[in-house]
Amino acid sequence: MNTFTYSYPTKVYFGEKSAGNNLPAELAKVGKNVMLAYGGGSIKKNGIYDELMSILETAGKNVVEFSGIMSNPTYAKVQEGAKIARENGIDFILAVGGGSVIDCCKVISAQAKLSENLWEFENEKHSSPSEFIPMGAVVTAFGTGAEENCGAVITHEEKKIKGALWGAFYSFAILDPAYTMTMPMKQVISGSFDALSHCMETYMGSPRDVNLSDEINEACQRNIIRNLRATLNDPNDIISARSELVWAAAMAENGMLKIGKVTDFQAHMLEHQLGAYTDCNHGEGLAVIHPVLYRHMLPEAEKQFARLAVNVWGISADGKSEKQLAEEFINALADFIKEVGLPTKFSEMGISNADFKAIADSTVLTGGCCKKFTREELLEVLNECS
Ligand code: NZQ
Ligand code: ZN
């Protein structure tokens, strides 16, 4: 295990009624002007908006709404939010939604306090913002675990880059599984796969000998696989299936599985650039990419894949070589993707004529991946996915 420092700043309130039970005390700690940020309006249909507004009014807050945060949030939307925050002297941001709203607000929180362009500040000057508007998150769609970390994935449309910007940690996150019950099933499935992908991307990093983080990680992967199946069997099972998925997704991104490791995340880097060019659904893009990318990584990743075959997918090791087990892991993963109804080809996602060369050329090549991919090989991967 590598040397590490672990500290975790986000307070998590998990379970039914956690907004009603905990938001009033959290709001009492912050200033009067609150930005209520949300997406395309699902919270108005399922009652979450009314419930939160009533808590905010009782707390005596001046509420400024910032809505319409789209999936795969854009840098332009961040700027719009930062302007509203500045003009209204916002003291606190309450982000209500899935990864897109939660990420967008992380960056608004930094950009509102910075006179320079944050993209250039971080990516060209390699500086880090130091002042933020404090924030709280109410999670309505699980999967990304975005409320658990301080990295945001933002699409810069002009530059055609979907990349990381670093903001602040949320001071608290409310995870009420009941709030996620109106998610479209397609999003439940893609969100669950995203969480599984986060686990695998962390597991595949280095060092590659098993450590405590990896053993907890294997349990998270088993949990996600089992509970996605249970959810598909009974979509209304909130206690034993949905609650588990919500927490497993948070666990994948709260830093716990990353302790003592450098992560891989090569599949994510490729998917993010696919997103920059096609605006596709994140979890679905990952589902198509993972098995194909993993077949390319097989020689370098044999040992870890073989371990996943046995410890996560329950494949018997009897009489099998490491290589055979590694192949069986990829087959099990691909079968699972089909079984839960995720796409297996870009064409099933409506992606037919994306500029794969530009995507491969602009993808970040990660240091933690066991294989050093070339851009030519990433292009092969993309072509095999289509
Ligand atoms: O916008 P509304 O109307 O709210 O609808 C959303 C959206 O259409 C809907 N939804 C959310 N909660 C709902 C609901 N519909 C009904 N009932 C509810 N309770 O779900 C749709 C998708 O929401 P979105 O936030 O876009 O999805 P997700 O949570 O998958 O977030 C995706 C974004 O997060 C980034 C992705 O790249 C993508 O931009 N990621 C962020 C990460 C991070 N910061 O750690 C890690 C991930 O790897 C990922 O890259
Ligand atoms: Zn992801």
GROMACS .gro file of C-alpha atoms and ligand atoms in nm:
model
  437
    1MET     CA    1   0.000   0.000   0.000
    2ASN     CA    2   0.121   0.355  -0.081
    3THR     CA    3   0.169   0.622   0.185
    4PHE     CA    4  -0.151   0.823   0.236
    5THR     CA    5  -0.323   1.101   0.426
    6TYR     CA    6  -0.695   1.051   0.476
    7SER     CA    7  -0.941   1.317   0.581
    8TYR     CA    8  -1.301   1.350   0.478
    9PRO     CA    9  -1.487   1.681   0.493
   10THR     CA   10  -1.839   1.593   0.372
   11LYS     CA   11  -2.098   1.503   0.633
   12VAL     CA   12  -2.339   1.244   0.491
   13TYR     CA   13  -2.700   1.220   0.605
   14PHE     CA   14  -2.833   0.891   0.474
   15GLY     CA   15  -3.185   0.750   0.480
   16GLU     CA   16  -3.550   0.837   0.453
   17LYS     CA   17  -3.651   1.185   0.565
   18SER     CA   18  -3.290   1.297   0.596
   19ALA     CA   19  -3.369   1.633   0.434
   20GLY     CA   20  -3.653   1.713   0.676
   21ASN     CA   21  -3.456   1.588   0.972
   22ASN     CA   22  -3.122   1.756   0.902
   23LEU     CA   23  -3.152   2.042   0.657
   24PRO     CA   24  -3.295   2.293   0.910
   25ALA     CA   25  -2.991   2.257   1.137
   26GLU     CA   26  -2.750   2.281   0.842
   27LEU     CA   27  -2.926   2.588   0.703
   28ALA     CA   28  -2.905   2.758   1.041
   29LYS     CA   29  -2.525   2.761   0.998
   30VAL     CA   30  -2.521   2.948   0.666
   31GLY     CA   31  -2.603   3.297   0.538
   32LYS     CA   32  -2.940   3.427   0.426
   33ASN     CA   33  -2.902   3.421   0.047
   34VAL     CA   34  -2.934   3.067  -0.081
   35MET     CA   35  -2.907   2.955  -0.441
   36LEU     CA   36  -3.135   2.657  -0.507
   37ALA     CA   37  -2.979   2.487  -0.810
   38TYR     CA   38  -3.146   2.207  -1.004
   39GLY     CA   39  -3.180   2.046  -1.344
   40GLY     CA   40  -3.454   2.016  -1.601
   41GLY     CA   41  -3.744   2.003  -1.359
   42SER     CA   42  -3.783   1.644  -1.234
   43ILE     CA   43  -3.781   1.784  -0.878
   44LYS     CA   44  -4.094   1.983  -0.953
   45LYS     CA   45  -4.280   1.669  -1.065
   46ASN     CA   46  -4.184   1.443  -0.775
   47GLY     CA   47  -4.244   1.686  -0.488
   48ILE     CA   48  -3.880   1.733  -0.381
   49TYR     CA   49  -3.886   2.101  -0.488
   50ASP     CA   50  -4.194   2.177  -0.274
   51GLU     CA   51  -4.050   1.997   0.026
   52LEU     CA   52  -3.715   2.178   0.007
   53MET     CA   53  -3.875   2.518  -0.061
   54SER     CA   54  -4.085   2.481   0.249
   55ILE     CA   55  -3.774   2.397   0.458
   56LEU     CA   56  -3.590   2.696   0.308
   57GLU     CA   57  -3.882   2.931   0.377
   58THR     CA   58  -3.917   2.811   0.733
   59ALA     CA   59  -3.545   2.875   0.776
   60GLY     CA   60  -3.607   3.235   0.662
   61LYS     CA   61  -3.380   3.221   0.357
   62ASN     CA   62  -3.392   3.443   0.049
   63VAL     CA   63  -3.403   3.182  -0.224
   64VAL     CA   64  -3.258   3.251  -0.569
   65GLU     CA   65  -3.334   2.972  -0.815
   66PHE     CA   66  -3.087   2.851  -1.076
   67SER     CA   67  -3.246   2.585  -1.295
   68GLY     CA   68  -3.195   2.408  -1.625
   69ILE     CA   69  -2.860   2.248  -1.545
   70MET     CA   70  -2.832   1.993  -1.822
   71SER     CA   71  -2.686   1.642  -1.821
   72ASN     CA   72  -2.315   1.675  -1.904
   73PRO     CA   73  -2.312   2.034  -1.773
   74THR     CA   74  -2.137   2.292  -1.985
   75TYR     CA   75  -1.882   2.554  -1.892
   76ALA     CA   76  -2.123   2.817  -2.025
   77LYS     CA   77  -2.384   2.700  -1.773
   78VAL     CA   78  -2.123   2.730  -1.497
   79GLN     CA   79  -2.059   3.091  -1.601
   80GLU     CA   80  -2.433   3.165  -1.600
   81GLY     CA   81  -2.461   3.027  -1.246
   82ALA     CA   82  -2.152   3.212  -1.124
   83LYS     CA   83  -2.291   3.542  -1.256
   84ILE     CA   84  -2.622   3.488  -1.077
   85ALA     CA   85  -2.437   3.394  -0.757
   86ARG     CA   86  -2.224   3.711  -0.772
   87GLU     CA   87  -2.514   3.941  -0.858
   88ASN     CA   88  -2.724   3.809  -0.573
   89GLY     CA   89  -2.454   3.791  -0.308
   90ILE     CA   90  -2.517   3.419  -0.265
   91ASP     CA   91  -2.399   3.285   0.072
   92PHE     CA   92  -2.477   2.918   0.018
   93ILE     CA   93  -2.558   2.686  -0.273
   94LEU     CA   94  -2.804   2.399  -0.231
   95ALA     CA   95  -2.752   2.165  -0.527
   96VAL     CA   96  -3.044   1.929  -0.588
   97GLY     CA   97  -3.004   1.659  -0.850
   98GLY     CA   98  -2.769   1.399  -0.992
   99GLY     CA   99  -2.404   1.425  -1.088
  100SER     CA  100  -2.465   1.699  -1.342
  101VAL     CA  101  -2.621   1.950  -1.102
  102ILE     CA  102  -2.381   1.856  -0.824
  103ASP     CA  103  -2.074   1.898  -1.048
  104CYS     CA  104  -2.195   2.223  -1.202
  105CYS     CA  105  -2.242   2.377  -0.856
  106LYS     CA  106  -1.893   2.274  -0.738
  107VAL     CA  107  -1.749   2.488  -1.013
  108ILE     CA  108  -1.998   2.774  -0.971
  109SER     CA  109  -1.889   2.785  -0.606
  110ALA     CA  110  -1.528   2.849  -0.714
  111GLN     CA  111  -1.591   3.062  -1.023
  112ALA     CA  112  -1.821   3.304  -0.836
  113LYS     CA  113  -1.529   3.394  -0.608
  114LEU     CA  114  -1.265   3.421  -0.882
  115SER     CA  115  -1.229   3.714  -1.121
  116GLU     CA  116  -1.030   3.505  -1.372
  117ASN     CA  117  -1.157   3.239  -1.608
  118LEU     CA  118  -1.148   2.920  -1.396
  119TRP     CA  119  -1.078   2.687  -1.691
  120GLU     CA  120  -0.759   2.875  -1.780
  121PHE     CA  121  -0.673   2.932  -1.415
  122GLU     CA  122  -0.674   2.556  -1.347
  123ASN     CA  123  -0.573   2.403  -1.680
  124GLU     CA  124  -0.326   2.658  -1.815
  125LYS     CA  125  -0.188   2.834  -1.508
  126HIS     CA  126  -0.214   2.510  -1.308
  127SER     CA  127  -0.344   2.704  -1.008
  128SER     CA  128  -0.608   2.592  -0.761
  129PRO     CA  129  -0.898   2.807  -0.641
  130SER     CA  130  -0.888   2.881  -0.270
  131GLU     CA  131  -1.217   3.061  -0.208
  132PHE     CA  132  -1.557   2.902  -0.245
  133ILE     CA  133  -1.923   2.962  -0.174
  134PRO     CA  134  -2.014   2.685   0.073
  135MET     CA  135  -2.248   2.418  -0.061
  136GLY     CA  136  -2.479   2.134   0.038
  137ALA     CA  137  -2.605   1.858  -0.192
  138VAL     CA  138  -2.937   1.679  -0.205
  139VAL     CA  139  -2.891   1.370  -0.421
  140THR     CA  140  -3.187   1.276  -0.641
  141ALA     CA  141  -3.001   1.045  -0.882
  142PHE     CA  142  -2.733   0.805  -0.757
  143GLY     CA  143  -2.440   0.659  -0.952
  144THR     CA  144  -2.170   0.920  -0.998
  145GLY     CA  145  -2.101   0.971  -0.627
  146ALA     CA  146  -2.027   1.331  -0.730
  147GLU     CA  147  -2.148   1.465  -0.394
  148GLU     CA  148  -1.862   1.277  -0.227
  149ASN     CA  149  -1.566   1.444  -0.398
  150CYS     CA  150  -1.439   1.784  -0.511
  151GLY     CA  151  -1.381   1.706  -0.879
  152ALA     CA  152  -1.634   1.815  -1.140
  153VAL     CA  153  -1.667   1.694  -1.496
  154ILE     CA  154  -1.754   1.987  -1.719
  155THR     CA  155  -1.796   2.011  -2.096
  156HIS     CA  156  -1.622   2.304  -2.261
  157GLU     CA  157  -1.820   2.313  -2.582
  158GLU     CA  158  -1.590   2.543  -2.782
  159LYS     CA  159  -1.277   2.348  -2.687
  160LYS     CA  160  -1.458   2.013  -2.730
  161ILE     CA  161  -1.323   1.887  -2.401
  162LYS     CA  162  -1.516   1.717  -2.124
  163GLY     CA  163  -1.267   1.743  -1.843
  164ALA     CA  164  -1.208   1.780  -1.473
  165LEU     CA  165  -1.227   2.106  -1.285
  166TRP     CA  166  -1.156   2.113  -0.914
  167GLY     CA  167  -1.393   2.287  -0.677
  168ALA     CA  168  -1.477   2.252  -0.310
  169PHE     CA  169  -1.613   1.959  -0.116
  170TYR     CA  170  -1.978   1.981  -0.016
  171SER     CA  171  -2.011   2.049   0.353
  172PHE     CA  172  -2.294   1.800   0.367
  173ALA     CA  173  -2.477   1.558   0.138
  174ILE     CA  174  -2.830   1.429   0.184
  175LEU     CA  175  -2.880   1.080   0.045
  176ASP     CA  176  -3.243   0.979   0.077
  177PRO     CA  177  -3.300   0.667  -0.135
  178ALA     CA  178  -3.671   0.762  -0.151
  179TYR     CA  179  -3.574   1.070  -0.353
  180THR     CA  180  -3.428   0.844  -0.622
  181MET     CA  181  -3.739   0.632  -0.669
  182THR     CA  182  -3.869   0.844  -0.959
  183MET     CA  183  -3.544   0.812  -1.158
  184PRO     CA  184  -3.612   0.663  -1.502
  185MET     CA  185  -3.507   0.294  -1.497
  186LYS     CA  186  -3.260   0.366  -1.780
  187GLN     CA  187  -3.083   0.610  -1.546
  188VAL     CA  188  -3.096   0.366  -1.252
  189ILE     CA  189  -2.918   0.109  -1.469
  190SER     CA  190  -2.662   0.346  -1.619
  191GLY     CA  191  -2.597   0.506  -1.278
  192SER     CA  192  -2.540   0.165  -1.122
  193PHE     CA  193  -2.301   0.073  -1.399
  194ASP     CA  194  -2.118   0.403  -1.350
  195ALA     CA  195  -2.070   0.313  -0.982
  196LEU     CA  196  -1.944  -0.036  -1.078
  197SER     CA  197  -1.709   0.128  -1.325
  198HIS     CA  198  -1.571   0.360  -1.055
  199CYS     CA  199  -1.494   0.054  -0.843
  200MET     CA  200  -1.325  -0.128  -1.131
  201GLU     CA  201  -1.127   0.180  -1.239
  202THR     CA  202  -1.000   0.217  -0.884
  203TYR     CA  203  -0.925  -0.154  -0.845
  204MET     CA  204  -0.728  -0.161  -1.170
  205GLY     CA  205  -0.491   0.117  -1.055
  206SER     CA  206  -0.162   0.059  -0.879
  207PRO     CA  207  -0.015  -0.092  -0.669
  208ARG     CA  208  -0.167  -0.406  -0.818
  209ASP     CA  209  -0.115  -0.645  -0.527
  210VAL     CA  210  -0.433  -0.682  -0.327
  211ASN     CA  211  -0.469  -0.447  -0.032
  212LEU     CA  212  -0.747  -0.358   0.212
  213SER     CA  213  -0.892  -0.096  -0.023
  214ASP     CA  214  -0.923  -0.360  -0.297
  215GLU     CA  215  -1.091  -0.609  -0.064
  216ILE     CA  216  -1.353  -0.350   0.034
  217ASN     CA  217  -1.380  -0.263  -0.335
  218GLU     CA  218  -1.459  -0.625  -0.428
  219ALA     CA  219  -1.744  -0.618  -0.175
  220CYS     CA  220  -1.879  -0.296  -0.330
  221GLN     CA  221  -1.872  -0.452  -0.676
  222ARG     CA  222  -2.056  -0.764  -0.558
  223ASN     CA  223  -2.309  -0.540  -0.384
  224ILE     CA  224  -2.379  -0.330  -0.695
  225ILE     CA  225  -2.417  -0.636  -0.920
  226ARG     CA  226  -2.652  -0.810  -0.675
  227ASN     CA  227  -2.861  -0.503  -0.602
  228LEU     CA  228  -2.898  -0.391  -0.962
  229ARG     CA  229  -3.037  -0.738  -1.035
  230ALA     CA  230  -3.265  -0.709  -0.730
  231THR     CA  231  -3.383  -0.365  -0.845
  232LEU     CA  232  -3.467  -0.494  -1.190
  233ASN     CA  233  -3.661  -0.774  -1.024
  234ASP     CA  234  -3.847  -0.537  -0.794
  235PRO     CA  235  -3.801  -0.169  -0.884
  236ASN     CA  236  -3.992  -0.063  -0.570
  237ASP     CA  237  -3.760  -0.237  -0.325
  238ILE     CA  238  -3.630   0.070  -0.149
  239ILE     CA  239  -3.500  -0.082   0.172
  240SER     CA  240  -3.282  -0.371   0.067
  241ALA     CA  241  -3.195  -0.291  -0.295
  242ARG     CA  242  -3.214   0.082  -0.372
  243SER     CA  243  -3.065   0.195  -0.042
  244GLU     CA  244  -2.771  -0.038  -0.097
  245LEU     CA  245  -2.710   0.096  -0.447
  246VAL     CA  246  -2.721   0.456  -0.328
  247TRP     CA  247  -2.463   0.390  -0.058
  248ALA     CA  248  -2.244   0.167  -0.276
  249ALA     CA  249  -2.226   0.446  -0.536
  250ALA     CA  250  -2.123   0.691  -0.264
  251MET     CA  251  -1.863   0.447  -0.128
  252ALA     CA  252  -1.708   0.420  -0.475
  253GLU     CA  253  -1.629   0.791  -0.477
  254ASN     CA  254  -1.578   0.892  -0.115
  255GLY     CA  255  -1.208   0.816  -0.129
  256MET     CA  256  -1.225   0.502   0.082
  257LEU     CA  257  -1.148   0.261  -0.204
  258LYS     CA  258  -0.871   0.485  -0.331
  259ILE     CA  259  -0.670   0.483  -0.009
  260GLY     CA  260  -0.311   0.380  -0.079
  261LYS     CA  261  -0.370   0.356  -0.455
  262VAL     CA  262  -0.319   0.546  -0.779
  263THR     CA  263  -0.638   0.494  -0.979
  264ASP     CA  264  -0.671   0.387  -1.345
  265PHE     CA  265  -0.976   0.568  -1.497
  266GLN     CA  266  -0.866   0.517  -1.860
  267ALA     CA  267  -1.217   0.400  -1.956
  268HIS     CA  268  -1.358   0.718  -1.801
  269MET     CA  269  -1.117   0.945  -1.986
  270LEU     CA  270  -1.219   0.787  -2.315
  271GLU     CA  271  -1.590   0.807  -2.230
  272HIS     CA  272  -1.562   1.170  -2.125
  273GLN     CA  273  -1.421   1.266  -2.464
  274LEU     CA  274  -1.692   1.057  -2.631
  275GLY     CA  275  -1.932   1.270  -2.427
  276ALA     CA  276  -1.762   1.593  -2.539
  277TYR     CA  277  -1.831   1.497  -2.901
  278THR     CA  278  -2.171   1.325  -2.867
  279ASP     CA  279  -2.331   1.444  -2.537
  280CYS     CA  280  -2.405   1.076  -2.463
  281ASN     CA  281  -2.521   0.922  -2.136
  282HIS     CA  282  -2.214   0.864  -1.916
  283GLY     CA  283  -2.294   0.518  -1.774
  284GLU     CA  284  -2.407   0.385  -2.113
  285GLY     CA  285  -2.087   0.505  -2.280
  286LEU     CA  286  -1.886   0.326  -2.012
  287ALA     CA  287  -2.085   0.004  -2.060
  288VAL     CA  288  -1.989  -0.010  -2.427
  289ILE     CA  289  -1.625   0.088  -2.371
  290HIS     CA  290  -1.533  -0.130  -2.071
  291PRO     CA  291  -1.529  -0.483  -2.219
  292VAL     CA  292  -1.359  -0.367  -2.538
  293LEU     CA  293  -1.093  -0.168  -2.353
  294TYR     CA  294  -1.040  -0.455  -2.110
  295ARG     CA  295  -0.980  -0.702  -2.395
  296HIS     CA  296  -0.700  -0.469  -2.507
  297MET     CA  297  -0.562  -0.458  -2.150
  298LEU     CA  298  -0.579  -0.832  -2.095
  299PRO     CA  299  -0.207  -0.921  -2.118
  300GLU     CA  300  -0.110  -0.649  -1.868
  301ALA     CA  301  -0.411  -0.693  -1.641
  302GLU     CA  302  -0.431  -1.073  -1.627
  303LYS     CA  303  -0.367  -1.106  -1.257
  304GLN     CA  304  -0.623  -0.844  -1.146
  305PHE     CA  305  -0.888  -0.962  -1.393
  306ALA     CA  306  -0.843  -1.322  -1.270
  307ARG     CA  307  -0.893  -1.203  -0.913
  308LEU     CA  308  -1.211  -1.018  -1.012
  309ALA     CA  309  -1.338  -1.334  -1.186
  310VAL     CA  310  -1.317  -1.532  -0.864
  311ASN     CA  311  -1.380  -1.273  -0.592
  312VAL     CA  312  -1.651  -1.065  -0.762
  313TRP     CA  313  -1.811  -1.282  -1.028
  314GLY     CA  314  -1.793  -1.611  -0.836
  315ILE     CA  315  -1.620  -1.798  -1.120
  316SER     CA  316  -1.454  -2.122  -1.012
  317ALA     CA  317  -1.075  -2.119  -1.045
  318ASP     CA  318  -1.052  -2.500  -1.060
  319GLY     CA  319  -0.802  -2.615  -1.320
  320LYS     CA  320  -0.792  -2.275  -1.491
  321SER     CA  321  -0.496  -2.059  -1.582
  322GLU     CA  322  -0.484  -1.693  -1.486
  323LYS     CA  323  -0.538  -1.604  -1.852
  324GLN     CA  324  -0.850  -1.822  -1.877
  325LEU     CA  325  -0.994  -1.664  -1.562
  326ALA     CA  326  -0.915  -1.316  -1.689
  327GLU     CA  327  -1.100  -1.390  -2.013
  328GLU     CA  328  -1.394  -1.531  -1.817
  329PHE     CA  329  -1.409  -1.209  -1.612
  330ILE     CA  330  -1.442  -0.997  -1.926
  331ASN     CA  331  -1.706  -1.235  -2.063
  332ALA     CA  332  -1.901  -1.218  -1.734
  333LEU     CA  333  -1.888  -0.840  -1.740
  334ALA     CA  334  -2.005  -0.827  -2.102
  335ASP     CA  335  -2.287  -1.075  -2.028
  336PHE     CA  336  -2.399  -0.865  -1.730
  337ILE     CA  337  -2.408  -0.551  -1.945
  338LYS     CA  338  -2.638  -0.733  -2.190
  339GLU     CA  339  -2.845  -0.888  -1.911
  340VAL     CA  340  -2.932  -0.552  -1.750
  341GLY     CA  341  -3.019  -0.397  -2.084
  342LEU     CA  342  -2.723  -0.163  -2.126
  343PRO     CA  343  -2.598  -0.095  -2.479
  344THR     CA  344  -2.312  -0.304  -2.612
  345LYS     CA  345  -2.235  -0.090  -2.920
  346PHE     CA  346  -2.226   0.285  -2.981
  347SER     CA  347  -2.481   0.233  -3.260
  348GLU     CA  348  -2.735   0.127  -2.992
  349MET     CA  349  -2.680   0.469  -2.831
  350GLY     CA  350  -2.751   0.649  -3.158
  351ILE     CA  351  -2.382   0.727  -3.215
  352SER     CA  352  -2.296   0.660  -3.576
  353ASN     CA  353  -2.065   0.920  -3.722
  354ALA     CA  354  -1.867   1.070  -3.433
  355ASP     CA  355  -1.512   1.184  -3.506
  356PHE     CA  356  -1.336   0.892  -3.334
  357LYS     CA  357  -0.990   1.012  -3.435
  358ALA     CA  358  -1.047   1.348  -3.267
  359ILE     CA  359  -1.185   1.169  -2.960
  360ALA     CA  360  -0.881   0.937  -2.936
  361ASP     CA  361  -0.643   1.228  -2.995
  362SER     CA  362  -0.796   1.438  -2.716
  363THR     CA  363  -0.834   1.162  -2.454
  364VAL     CA  364  -0.620   1.191  -2.142
  365LEU     CA  365  -0.379   0.895  -2.116
  366THR     CA  366  -0.378   0.799  -1.749
  367GLY     CA  367  -0.068   0.719  -1.548
  368GLY     CA  368  -0.246   0.462  -1.329
  369CYS     CA  369  -0.358   0.229  -1.609
  370CYS     CA  370  -0.152  -0.091  -1.627
  371LYS     CA  371  -0.130  -0.056  -2.005
  372LYS     CA  372   0.020   0.251  -2.169
  373PHE     CA  373  -0.233   0.303  -2.445
  374THR     CA  374  -0.131   0.479  -2.763
  375ARG     CA  375  -0.377   0.706  -2.943
  376GLU     CA  376  -0.380   0.457  -3.233
  377GLU     CA  377  -0.493   0.179  -3.001
  378LEU     CA  378  -0.761   0.399  -2.844
  379LEU     CA  379  -0.889   0.465  -3.195
  380GLU     CA  380  -0.902   0.087  -3.253
  381VAL     CA  381  -1.101   0.053  -2.928
  382LEU     CA  382  -1.349   0.318  -3.041
  383ASN     CA  383  -1.389   0.155  -3.381
  384GLU     CA  384  -1.451  -0.184  -3.217
  385CYS     CA  385  -1.720  -0.021  -2.997
  386SER     CA  386  -1.917   0.115  -3.290
  387NZQ     O1  387  -3.250   1.738  -1.490
  387NZQ     P1  388  -3.363   1.666  -1.425
  387NZQ     O2  389  -3.495   1.709  -1.473
  387NZQ     O3  390  -3.353   1.664  -1.275
  387NZQ     O4  391  -3.353   1.513  -1.476
  387NZQ     C1  392  -3.241   1.430  -1.450
  387NZQ     C2  393  -3.162   1.400  -1.578
  387NZQ     O5  394  -3.243   1.404  -1.690
  387NZQ     C3  395  -3.290   1.294  -1.412
  387NZQ     N1  396  -3.319   1.280  -1.269
  387NZQ     C4  397  -3.235   1.303  -1.166
  387NZQ     N2  398  -3.297   1.270  -1.049
  387NZQ     C5  399  -3.422   1.229  -1.082
  387NZQ     C6  400  -3.437   1.236  -1.221
  387NZQ     N3  401  -3.551   1.205  -1.284
  387NZQ     C7  402  -3.653   1.165  -1.208
  387NZQ     N4  403  -3.647   1.152  -1.073
  387NZQ     C8  404  -3.533   1.182  -1.006
  387NZQ     N5  405  -3.525   1.165  -0.873
  387NZQ     O6  406  -3.184   1.207  -1.444
  387NZQ     C9  407  -3.120   1.255  -1.561
  387NZQ    C10  408  -2.972   1.238  -1.547
  387NZQ     O7  409  -2.920   1.320  -1.444
  387NZQ     P2  410  -2.764   1.352  -1.440
  387NZQ     O8  411  -2.736   1.431  -1.319
  387NZQ     O9  412  -2.721   1.408  -1.571
  387NZQ    O10  413  -2.701   1.205  -1.431
  387NZQ     P3  414  -2.581   1.150  -1.351
  387NZQ    O11  415  -2.609   1.151  -1.206
  387NZQ    O12  416  -2.546   1.022  -1.416
  387NZQ    O13  417  -2.463   1.257  -1.378
  387NZQ    C11  418  -2.389   1.255  -1.498
  387NZQ    C12  419  -2.277   1.357  -1.493
  387NZQ    O14  420  -2.185   1.333  -1.385
  387NZQ    C13  421  -2.052   1.322  -1.439
  387NZQ    C14  422  -2.077   1.264  -1.576
  387NZQ    O15  423  -1.966   1.276  -1.661
  387NZQ    C15  424  -2.195   1.347  -1.621
  387NZQ    O16  425  -2.153   1.474  -1.664
  387NZQ     N6  426  -1.967   1.243  -1.347
  387NZQ    C16  427  -1.924   1.303  -1.234
  387NZQ    C17  428  -1.839   1.239  -1.146
  387NZQ    C18  429  -1.785   1.305  -1.026
  387NZQ     N7  430  -1.795   1.433  -1.011
  387NZQ    O17  431  -1.730   1.240  -0.939
  387NZQ    C19  432  -1.792   1.103  -1.168
  387NZQ    C20  433  -1.852   1.035  -1.284
  387NZQ    O18  434  -1.756   0.948  -1.337
  387NZQ    C21  435  -1.906   1.120  -1.392
  387NZQ    O19  436  -1.807   1.152  -1.487
  388ZN      ZN  437  -1.831   0.773  -1.390
   0.00000   0.00000   0.00000
